[in-house]
Amino acid sequence: MNIDLIFRIAAVGILVAVLDMLLTKSGRGEQALLTTIAGLVVVLVIIVQEISGLFELVQTLFGF
């Protein structure tokens, strides 16, 4: 497992948390919610790409 993956996910989480706080304080709750959902989607895409790479590695390793 690469440590860069953890740092990328943490960076997205910190950015989304800051944006959520700023938008909530300014009275834009709906946009804060959309920002949070977008951050979640970005993290899920990153994780799916890593899992895809893992499956490709297993396929080449076992010759499927």
PDB file with SEQRES, HELIX, SHEET and CRYST1 records, atoms N, CA, C and O in Angstrom:
SEQRES   1 A   64  MET ASN ILE ASP LEU ILE PHE ARG ILE ALA ALA VAL GLY          
SEQRES   2 A   64  ILE LEU VAL ALA VAL LEU ASP MET LEU LEU THR LYS SER          
SEQRES   3 A   64  GLY ARG GLY GLU GLN ALA LEU LEU THR THR ILE ALA GLY          
SEQRES   4 A   64  LEU VAL VAL VAL LEU VAL ILE ILE VAL GLN GLU ILE SER          
SEQRES   5 A   64  GLY LEU PHE GLU LEU VAL GLN THR LEU PHE GLY PHE              
HELIX    1 AA1 ILE A    3  LYS A   25  1                                  23    
HELIX    2 AA2 GLY A   29  PHE A   62  1                                  34    
CRYST1    1.000    1.000    1.000  90.00  90.00  90.00 P 1           1          
ATOM      1  N   MET A   1       0.845  -1.181   0.000  1.00  0.00           N  
ATOM      2  CA  MET A   1       0.000   0.000   0.000  1.00  0.00           C  
ATOM      3  C   MET A   1       0.883   1.234   0.000  1.00  0.00           C  
ATOM      4  O   MET A   1       1.870   1.320   0.731  1.00  0.00           O  
ATOM      5  N   ASN A   2       0.513   2.163  -0.818  1.00  0.00           N  
ATOM      6  CA  ASN A   2       1.306   3.365  -0.975  1.00  0.00           C  
ATOM      7  C   ASN A   2       0.819   4.446  -0.018  1.00  0.00           C  
ATOM      8  O   ASN A   2      -0.383   4.663   0.134  1.00  0.00           O  
ATOM      9  N   ILE A   3       1.775   5.125   0.630  1.00  0.00           N  
ATOM     10  CA  ILE A   3       1.420   6.172   1.585  1.00  0.00           C  
ATOM     11  C   ILE A   3       0.812   7.382   0.881  1.00  0.00           C  
ATOM     12  O   ILE A   3       0.085   8.155   1.503  1.00  0.00           O  
ATOM     13  N   ASP A   4       1.103   7.557  -0.419  1.00  0.00           N  
ATOM     14  CA  ASP A   4       0.540   8.676  -1.167  1.00  0.00           C  
ATOM     15  C   ASP A   4      -0.981   8.585  -1.247  1.00  0.00           C  
ATOM     16  O   ASP A   4      -1.665   9.609  -1.272  1.00  0.00           O  
ATOM     17  N   LEU A   5      -1.500   7.388  -1.287  1.00  0.00           N  
ATOM     18  CA  LEU A   5      -2.953   7.204  -1.324  1.00  0.00           C  
ATOM     19  C   LEU A   5      -3.594   7.785  -0.065  1.00  0.00           C  
ATOM     20  O   LEU A   5      -4.620   8.461  -0.140  1.00  0.00           O  
ATOM     21  N   ILE A   6      -2.997   7.524   1.067  1.00  0.00           N  
ATOM     22  CA  ILE A   6      -3.523   8.043   2.334  1.00  0.00           C  
ATOM     23  C   ILE A   6      -3.452   9.560   2.355  1.00  0.00           C  
ATOM     24  O   ILE A   6      -4.382  10.226   2.812  1.00  0.00           O  
ATOM     25  N   PHE A   7      -2.345  10.107   1.859  1.00  0.00           N  
ATOM     26  CA  PHE A   7      -2.198  11.561   1.838  1.00  0.00           C  
ATOM     27  C   PHE A   7      -3.200  12.218   0.891  1.00  0.00           C  
ATOM     28  O   PHE A   7      -3.730  13.286   1.195  1.00  0.00           O  
ATOM     29  N   ARG A   8      -3.463  11.584  -0.256  1.00  0.00           N  
ATOM     30  CA  ARG A   8      -4.442  12.146  -1.194  1.00  0.00           C  
ATOM     31  C   ARG A   8      -5.840  12.157  -0.586  1.00  0.00           C  
ATOM     32  O   ARG A   8      -6.564  13.146  -0.702  1.00  0.00           O  
ATOM     33  N   ILE A   9      -6.216  11.061   0.059  1.00  0.00           N  
ATOM     34  CA  ILE A   9      -7.535  10.983   0.686  1.00  0.00           C  
ATOM     35  C   ILE A   9      -7.640  11.986   1.832  1.00  0.00           C  
ATOM     36  O   ILE A   9      -8.676  12.629   2.003  1.00  0.00           O  
ATOM     37  N   ALA A  10      -6.573  12.121   2.613  1.00  0.00           N  
ATOM     38  CA  ALA A  10      -6.582  13.094   3.708  1.00  0.00           C  
ATOM     39  C   ALA A  10      -6.677  14.522   3.183  1.00  0.00           C  
ATOM     40  O   ALA A  10      -7.374  15.353   3.766  1.00  0.00           O  
ATOM     41  N   ALA A  11      -5.981  14.813   2.088  1.00  0.00           N  
ATOM     42  CA  ALA A  11      -6.027  16.162   1.520  1.00  0.00           C  
ATOM     43  C   ALA A  11      -7.435  16.497   1.033  1.00  0.00           C  
ATOM     44  O   ALA A  11      -7.920  17.608   1.245  1.00  0.00           O  
ATOM     45  N   VAL A  12      -8.086  15.542   0.386  1.00  0.00           N  
ATOM     46  CA  VAL A  12      -9.466  15.770  -0.063  1.00  0.00           C  
ATOM     47  C   VAL A  12     -10.372  15.972   1.149  1.00  0.00           C  
ATOM     48  O   VAL A  12     -11.245  16.839   1.131  1.00  0.00           O  
ATOM     49  N   GLY A  13     -10.174  15.194   2.179  1.00  0.00           N  
ATOM     50  CA  GLY A  13     -10.992  15.324   3.386  1.00  0.00           C  
ATOM     51  C   GLY A  13     -10.820  16.666   4.063  1.00  0.00           C  
ATOM     52  O   GLY A  13     -11.800  17.276   4.491  1.00  0.00           O  
ATOM     53  N   ILE A  14      -9.584  17.135   4.165  1.00  0.00           N  
ATOM     54  CA  ILE A  14      -9.332  18.437   4.787  1.00  0.00           C  
ATOM     55  C   ILE A  14      -9.937  19.555   3.951  1.00  0.00           C  
ATOM     56  O   ILE A  14     -10.563  20.469   4.488  1.00  0.00           O  
ATOM     57  N   LEU A  15      -9.753  19.484   2.638  1.00  0.00           N  
ATOM     58  CA  LEU A  15     -10.309  20.507   1.752  1.00  0.00           C  
ATOM     59  C   LEU A  15     -11.830  20.551   1.832  1.00  0.00           C  
ATOM     60  O   LEU A  15     -12.416  21.632   1.892  1.00  0.00           O  
ATOM     61  N   VAL A  16     -12.462  19.405   1.834  1.00  0.00           N  
ATOM     62  CA  VAL A  16     -13.920  19.348   1.916  1.00  0.00           C  
ATOM     63  C   VAL A  16     -14.400  19.853   3.277  1.00  0.00           C  
ATOM     64  O   VAL A  16     -15.421  20.536   3.357  1.00  0.00           O  
ATOM     65  N   ALA A  17     -13.679  19.525   4.335  1.00  0.00           N  
ATOM     66  CA  ALA A  17     -14.076  19.986   5.665  1.00  0.00           C  
ATOM     67  C   ALA A  17     -14.010  21.505   5.763  1.00  0.00           C  
ATOM     68  O   ALA A  17     -14.910  22.133   6.321  1.00  0.00           O  
ATOM     69  N   VAL A  18     -12.947  22.098   5.221  1.00  0.00           N  
ATOM     70  CA  VAL A  18     -12.815  23.556   5.257  1.00  0.00           C  
ATOM     71  C   VAL A  18     -13.910  24.218   4.421  1.00  0.00           C  
ATOM     72  O   VAL A  18     -14.533  25.185   4.860  1.00  0.00           O  
ATOM     73  N   LEU A  19     -14.139  23.695   3.218  1.00  0.00           N  
ATOM     74  CA  LEU A  19     -15.195  24.256   2.376  1.00  0.00           C  
ATOM     75  C   LEU A  19     -16.572  24.113   3.018  1.00  0.00           C  
ATOM     76  O   LEU A  19     -17.410  25.010   2.920  1.00  0.00           O  
ATOM     77  N   ASP A  20     -16.793  22.990   3.668  1.00  0.00           N  
ATOM     78  CA  ASP A  20     -18.069  22.758   4.337  1.00  0.00           C  
ATOM     79  C   ASP A  20     -18.276  23.771   5.455  1.00  0.00           C  
ATOM     80  O   ASP A  20     -19.364  24.328   5.600  1.00  0.00           O  
ATOM     81  N   MET A  21     -17.239  24.007   6.242  1.00  0.00           N  
ATOM     82  CA  MET A  21     -17.354  24.983   7.332  1.00  0.00           C  
ATOM     83  C   MET A  21     -17.610  26.389   6.800  1.00  0.00           C  
ATOM     84  O   MET A  21     -18.456  27.112   7.325  1.00  0.00           O  
ATOM     85  N   LEU A  22     -16.872  26.774   5.753  1.00  0.00           N  
ATOM     86  CA  LEU A  22     -17.050  28.107   5.187  1.00  0.00           C  
ATOM     87  C   LEU A  22     -18.448  28.295   4.605  1.00  0.00           C  
ATOM     88  O   LEU A  22     -19.088  29.322   4.831  1.00  0.00           O  
ATOM     89  N   LEU A  23     -18.914  27.313   3.865  1.00  0.00           N  
ATOM     90  CA  LEU A  23     -20.228  27.423   3.252  1.00  0.00           C  
ATOM     91  C   LEU A  23     -21.346  27.376   4.290  1.00  0.00           C  
ATOM     92  O   LEU A  23     -22.352  28.070   4.140  1.00  0.00           O  
ATOM     93  N   THR A  24     -21.188  26.580   5.325  1.00  0.00           N  
ATOM     94  CA  THR A  24     -22.201  26.500   6.367  1.00  0.00           C  
ATOM     95  C   THR A  24     -22.280  27.817   7.142  1.00  0.00           C  
ATOM     96  O   THR A  24     -23.370  28.288   7.465  1.00  0.00           O  
ATOM     97  N   LYS A  25     -21.126  28.403   7.438  1.00  0.00           N  
ATOM     98  CA  LYS A  25     -21.115  29.676   8.177  1.00  0.00           C  
ATOM     99  C   LYS A  25     -21.728  30.809   7.363  1.00  0.00           C  
ATOM    100  O   LYS A  25     -22.294  31.746   7.927  1.00  0.00           O  
ATOM    101  N   SER A  26     -21.617  30.726   6.047  1.00  0.00           N  
ATOM    102  CA  SER A  26     -22.170  31.790   5.214  1.00  0.00           C  
ATOM    103  C   SER A  26     -23.640  31.551   4.858  1.00  0.00           C  
ATOM    104  O   SER A  26     -24.229  32.325   4.103  1.00  0.00           O  
ATOM    105  N   GLY A  27     -24.222  30.500   5.391  1.00  0.00           N  
ATOM    106  CA  GLY A  27     -25.641  30.249   5.183  1.00  0.00           C  
ATOM    107  C   GLY A  27     -25.964  29.503   3.913  1.00  0.00           C  
ATOM    108  O   GLY A  27     -27.102  29.549   3.447  1.00  0.00           O  
ATOM    109  N   ARG A  28     -25.005  28.825   3.347  1.00  0.00           N  
ATOM    110  CA  ARG A  28     -25.232  28.068   2.105  1.00  0.00           C  
ATOM    111  C   ARG A  28     -25.142  26.565   2.402  1.00  0.00           C  
ATOM    112  O   ARG A  28     -24.224  25.880   1.952  1.00  0.00           O  
ATOM    113  N   GLY A  29     -26.094  26.089   3.149  1.00  0.00           N  
ATOM    114  CA  GLY A  29     -26.092  24.691   3.577  1.00  0.00           C  
ATOM    115  C   GLY A  29     -26.214  23.704   2.440  1.00  0.00           C  
ATOM    116  O   GLY A  29     -25.603  22.636   2.467  1.00  0.00           O  
ATOM    117  N   GLU A  30     -27.006  24.061   1.431  1.00  0.00           N  
ATOM    118  CA  GLU A  30     -27.190  23.141   0.300  1.00  0.00           C  
ATOM    119  C   GLU A  30     -25.900  22.970  -0.485  1.00  0.00           C  
ATOM    120  O   GLU A  30     -25.549  21.861  -0.890  1.00  0.00           O  
ATOM    121  N   GLN A  31     -25.202  24.068  -0.694  1.00  0.00           N  
ATOM    122  CA  GLN A  31     -23.926  23.983  -1.403  1.00  0.00           C  
ATOM    123  C   GLN A  31     -22.881  23.247  -0.571  1.00  0.00           C  
ATOM    124  O   GLN A  31     -22.025  22.556  -1.122  1.00  0.00           O  
ATOM    125  N   ALA A  32     -22.946  23.390   0.749  1.00  0.00           N  
ATOM    126  CA  ALA A  32     -22.037  22.658   1.632  1.00  0.00           C  
ATOM    127  C   ALA A  32     -22.280  21.154   1.514  1.00  0.00           C  
ATOM    128  O   ALA A  32     -21.340  20.361   1.480  1.00  0.00           O  
ATOM    129  N   LEU A  33     -23.546  20.780   1.454  1.00  0.00           N  
ATOM    130  CA  LEU A  33     -23.888  19.367   1.303  1.00  0.00           C  
ATOM    131  C   LEU A  33     -23.403  18.832  -0.040  1.00  0.00           C  
ATOM    132  O   LEU A  33     -22.860  17.729  -0.106  1.00  0.00           O  
ATOM    133  N   LEU A  34     -23.593  19.598  -1.105  1.00  0.00           N  
ATOM    134  CA  LEU A  34     -23.127  19.169  -2.425  1.00  0.00           C  
ATOM    135  C   LEU A  34     -21.605  19.051  -2.468  1.00  0.00           C  
ATOM    136  O   LEU A  34     -21.068  18.156  -3.121  1.00  0.00           O  
ATOM    137  N   THR A  35     -20.913  19.951  -1.774  1.00  0.00           N  
ATOM    138  CA  THR A  35     -19.457  19.873  -1.701  1.00  0.00           C  
ATOM    139  C   THR A  35     -19.014  18.610  -0.979  1.00  0.00           C  
ATOM    140  O   THR A  35     -18.061  17.950  -1.392  1.00  0.00           O  
ATOM    141  N   THR A  36     -19.707  18.280   0.095  1.00  0.00           N  
ATOM    142  CA  THR A  36     -19.386  17.060   0.841  1.00  0.00           C  
ATOM    143  C   THR A  36     -19.621  15.815  -0.012  1.00  0.00           C  
ATOM    144  O   THR A  36     -18.809  14.891  -0.008  1.00  0.00           O  
ATOM    145  N   ILE A  37     -20.720  15.797  -0.733  1.00  0.00           N  
ATOM    146  CA  ILE A  37     -21.020  14.655  -1.602  1.00  0.00           C  
ATOM    147  C   ILE A  37     -19.994  14.557  -2.722  1.00  0.00           C  
ATOM    148  O   ILE A  37     -19.567  13.457  -3.074  1.00  0.00           O  
ATOM    149  N   ALA A  38     -19.593  15.691  -3.286  1.00  0.00           N  
ATOM    150  CA  ALA A  38     -18.574  15.681  -4.342  1.00  0.00           C  
ATOM    151  C   ALA A  38     -17.241  15.160  -3.805  1.00  0.00           C  
ATOM    152  O   ALA A  38     -16.546  14.414  -4.495  1.00  0.00           O  
ATOM    153  N   GLY A  39     -16.884  15.545  -2.591  1.00  0.00           N  
ATOM    154  CA  GLY A  39     -15.659  15.039  -1.974  1.00  0.00           C  
ATOM    155  C   GLY A  39     -15.715  13.537  -1.763  1.00  0.00           C  
ATOM    156  O   GLY A  39     -14.726  12.834  -1.973  1.00  0.00           O  
ATOM    157  N   LEU A  40     -16.869  13.051  -1.348  1.00  0.00           N  
ATOM    158  CA  LEU A  40     -17.045  11.616  -1.168  1.00  0.00           C  
ATOM    159  C   LEU A  40     -16.903  10.880  -2.485  1.00  0.00           C  
ATOM    160  O   LEU A  40     -16.279   9.820  -2.539  1.00  0.00           O  
ATOM    161  N   VAL A  41     -17.471  11.425  -3.544  1.00  0.00           N  
ATOM    162  CA  VAL A  41     -17.368  10.804  -4.867  1.00  0.00           C  
ATOM    163  C   VAL A  41     -15.915  10.780  -5.333  1.00  0.00           C  
ATOM    164  O   VAL A  41     -15.462   9.787  -5.901  1.00  0.00           O  
ATOM    165  N   VAL A  42     -15.184  11.867  -5.096  1.00  0.00           N  
ATOM    166  CA  VAL A  42     -13.769  11.911  -5.497  1.00  0.00           C  
ATOM    167  C   VAL A  42     -12.974  10.836  -4.769  1.00  0.00           C  
ATOM    168  O   VAL A  42     -12.160  10.145  -5.383  1.00  0.00           O  
ATOM    169  N   VAL A  43     -13.199  10.690  -3.475  1.00  0.00           N  
ATOM    170  CA  VAL A  43     -12.475   9.670  -2.701  1.00  0.00           C  
ATOM    171  C   VAL A  43     -12.864   8.272  -3.179  1.00  0.00           C  
ATOM    172  O   VAL A  43     -12.006   7.396  -3.283  1.00  0.00           O  
ATOM    173  N   LEU A  44     -14.133   8.058  -3.466  1.00  0.00           N  
ATOM    174  CA  LEU A  44     -14.562   6.740  -3.963  1.00  0.00           C  
ATOM    175  C   LEU A  44     -13.930   6.425  -5.315  1.00  0.00           C  
ATOM    176  O   LEU A  44     -13.567   5.276  -5.568  1.00  0.00           O  
ATOM    177  N   VAL A  45     -13.791   7.422  -6.188  1.00  0.00           N  
ATOM    178  CA  VAL A  45     -13.143   7.206  -7.482  1.00  0.00           C  
ATOM    179  C   VAL A  45     -11.679   6.829  -7.284  1.00  0.00           C  
ATOM    180  O   VAL A  45     -11.168   5.937  -7.961  1.00  0.00           O  
ATOM    181  N   ILE A  46     -11.007   7.506  -6.358  1.00  0.00           N  
ATOM    182  CA  ILE A  46      -9.605   7.182  -6.069  1.00  0.00           C  
ATOM    183  C   ILE A  46      -9.486   5.741  -5.573  1.00  0.00           C  
ATOM    184  O   ILE A  46      -8.594   5.006  -5.999  1.00  0.00           O  
ATOM    185  N   ILE A  47     -10.382   5.342  -4.678  1.00  0.00           N  
ATOM    186  CA  ILE A  47     -10.330   3.983  -4.124  1.00  0.00           C  
ATOM    187  C   ILE A  47     -10.654   2.946  -5.190  1.00  0.00           C  
ATOM    188  O   ILE A  47     -10.015   1.894  -5.235  1.00  0.00           O  
ATOM    189  N   VAL A  48     -11.632   3.218  -6.051  1.00  0.00           N  
ATOM    190  CA  VAL A  48     -11.986   2.274  -7.111  1.00  0.00           C  
ATOM    191  C   VAL A  48     -10.815   2.098  -8.079  1.00  0.00           C  
ATOM    192  O   VAL A  48     -10.562   0.986  -8.542  1.00  0.00           O  
ATOM    193  N   GLN A  49     -10.102   3.178  -8.389  1.00  0.00           N  
ATOM    194  CA  GLN A  49      -8.932   3.072  -9.262  1.00  0.00           C  
ATOM    195  C   GLN A  49      -7.856   2.194  -8.633  1.00  0.00           C  
ATOM    196  O   GLN A  49      -7.221   1.398  -9.324  1.00  0.00           O  
ATOM    197  N   GLU A  50      -7.651   2.335  -7.332  1.00  0.00           N  
ATOM    198  CA  GLU A  50      -6.653   1.508  -6.650  1.00  0.00           C  
ATOM    199  C   GLU A  50      -7.077   0.040  -6.621  1.00  0.00           C  
ATOM    200  O   GLU A  50      -6.246  -0.849  -6.808  1.00  0.00           O  
ATOM    201  N   ILE A  51      -8.351  -0.215  -6.393  1.00  0.00           N  
ATOM    202  CA  ILE A  51      -8.841  -1.599  -6.388  1.00  0.00           C  
ATOM    203  C   ILE A  51      -8.738  -2.192  -7.785  1.00  0.00           C  
ATOM    204  O   ILE A  51      -8.417  -3.371  -7.933  1.00  0.00           O  
ATOM    205  N   SER A  52      -9.003  -1.396  -8.806  1.00  0.00           N  
ATOM    206  CA  SER A  52      -8.860  -1.861 -10.180  1.00  0.00           C  
ATOM    207  C   SER A  52      -7.416  -2.244 -10.474  1.00  0.00           C  
ATOM    208  O   SER A  52      -7.150  -3.269 -11.101  1.00  0.00           O  
ATOM    209  N   GLY A  53      -6.491  -1.414 -10.019  1.00  0.00           N  
ATOM    210  CA  GLY A  53      -5.067  -1.737 -10.189  1.00  0.00           C  
ATOM    211  C   GLY A  53      -4.694  -3.016  -9.459  1.00  0.00           C  
ATOM    212  O   GLY A  53      -3.879  -3.798  -9.950  1.00  0.00           O  
ATOM    213  N   LEU A  54      -5.285  -3.235  -8.288  1.00  0.00           N  
ATOM    214  CA  LEU A  54      -5.032  -4.471  -7.542  1.00  0.00           C  
ATOM    215  C   LEU A  54      -5.535  -5.685  -8.301  1.00  0.00           C  
ATOM    216  O   LEU A  54      -4.841  -6.699  -8.377  1.00  0.00           O  
ATOM    217  N   PHE A  55      -6.745  -5.596  -8.870  1.00  0.00           N  
ATOM    218  CA  PHE A  55      -7.295  -6.711  -9.633  1.00  0.00           C  
ATOM    219  C   PHE A  55      -6.448  -7.000 -10.874  1.00  0.00           C  
ATOM    220  O   PHE A  55      -6.230  -8.161 -11.220  1.00  0.00           O  
ATOM    221  N   GLU A  56      -5.975  -5.954 -11.539  1.00  0.00           N  
ATOM    222  CA  GLU A  56      -5.111  -6.160 -12.709  1.00  0.00           C  
ATOM    223  C   GLU A  56      -3.805  -6.844 -12.304  1.00  0.00           C  
ATOM    224  O   GLU A  56      -3.297  -7.700 -13.028  1.00  0.00           O  
ATOM    225  N   LEU A  57      -3.267  -6.465 -11.153  1.00  0.00           N  
ATOM    226  CA  LEU A  57      -2.043  -7.098 -10.658  1.00  0.00           C  
ATOM    227  C   LEU A  57      -2.264  -8.564 -10.359  1.00  0.00           C  
ATOM    228  O   LEU A  57      -1.418  -9.398 -10.680  1.00  0.00           O  
ATOM    229  N   VAL A  58      -3.398  -8.890  -9.745  1.00  0.00           N  
ATOM    230  CA  VAL A  58      -3.705 -10.284  -9.437  1.00  0.00           C  
ATOM    231  C   VAL A  58      -3.905 -11.086 -10.723  1.00  0.00           C  
ATOM    232  O   VAL A  58      -3.472 -12.235 -10.811  1.00  0.00           O  
ATOM    233  N   GLN A  59      -4.553 -10.489 -11.712  1.00  0.00           N  
ATOM    234  CA  GLN A  59      -4.756 -11.187 -12.980  1.00  0.00           C  
ATOM    235  C   GLN A  59      -3.431 -11.459 -13.681  1.00  0.00           C  
ATOM    236  O   GLN A  59      -3.230 -12.551 -14.213  1.00  0.00           O  
ATOM    237  N   THR A  60      -2.540 -10.503 -13.690  1.00  0.00           N  
ATOM    238  CA  THR A  60      -1.246 -10.749 -14.345  1.00  0.00           C  
ATOM    239  C   THR A  60      -0.404 -11.715 -13.529  1.00  0.00           C  
ATOM    240  O   THR A  60       0.382 -12.478 -14.090  1.00  0.00           O  
ATOM    241  N   LEU A  61      -0.558 -11.692 -12.229  1.00  0.00           N  
ATOM    242  CA  LEU A  61       0.219 -12.581 -11.376  1.00  0.00           C  
ATOM    243  C   LEU A  61      -0.186 -14.045 -11.583  1.00  0.00           C  
ATOM    244  O   LEU A  61       0.672 -14.923 -11.666  1.00  0.00           O  
ATOM    245  N   PHE A  62      -1.473 -14.298 -11.663  1.00  0.00           N  
ATOM    246  CA  PHE A  62      -1.960 -15.667 -11.831  1.00  0.00           C  
ATOM    247  C   PHE A  62      -2.242 -16.039 -13.267  1.00  0.00           C  
ATOM    248  O   PHE A  62      -2.589 -17.188 -13.539  1.00  0.00           O  
ATOM    249  N   GLY A  63      -2.107 -15.113 -14.197  1.00  0.00           N  
ATOM    250  CA  GLY A  63      -2.258 -15.414 -15.602  1.00  0.00           C  
ATOM    251  C   GLY A  63      -3.666 -15.675 -16.061  1.00  0.00           C  
ATOM    252  O   GLY A  63      -3.876 -16.539 -16.912  1.00  0.00           O  
ATOM    253  N   PHE A  64      -4.635 -14.968 -15.535  1.00  0.00           N  
ATOM    254  CA  PHE A  64      -6.032 -15.171 -15.936  1.00  0.00           C  
ATOM    255  C   PHE A  64      -6.296 -14.498 -17.232  1.00  0.00           C  
ATOM    256  O   PHE A  64      -7.416 -14.553 -17.739  1.00  0.00           O  
TER     257      PHE A  64                                                      
END                                                                             
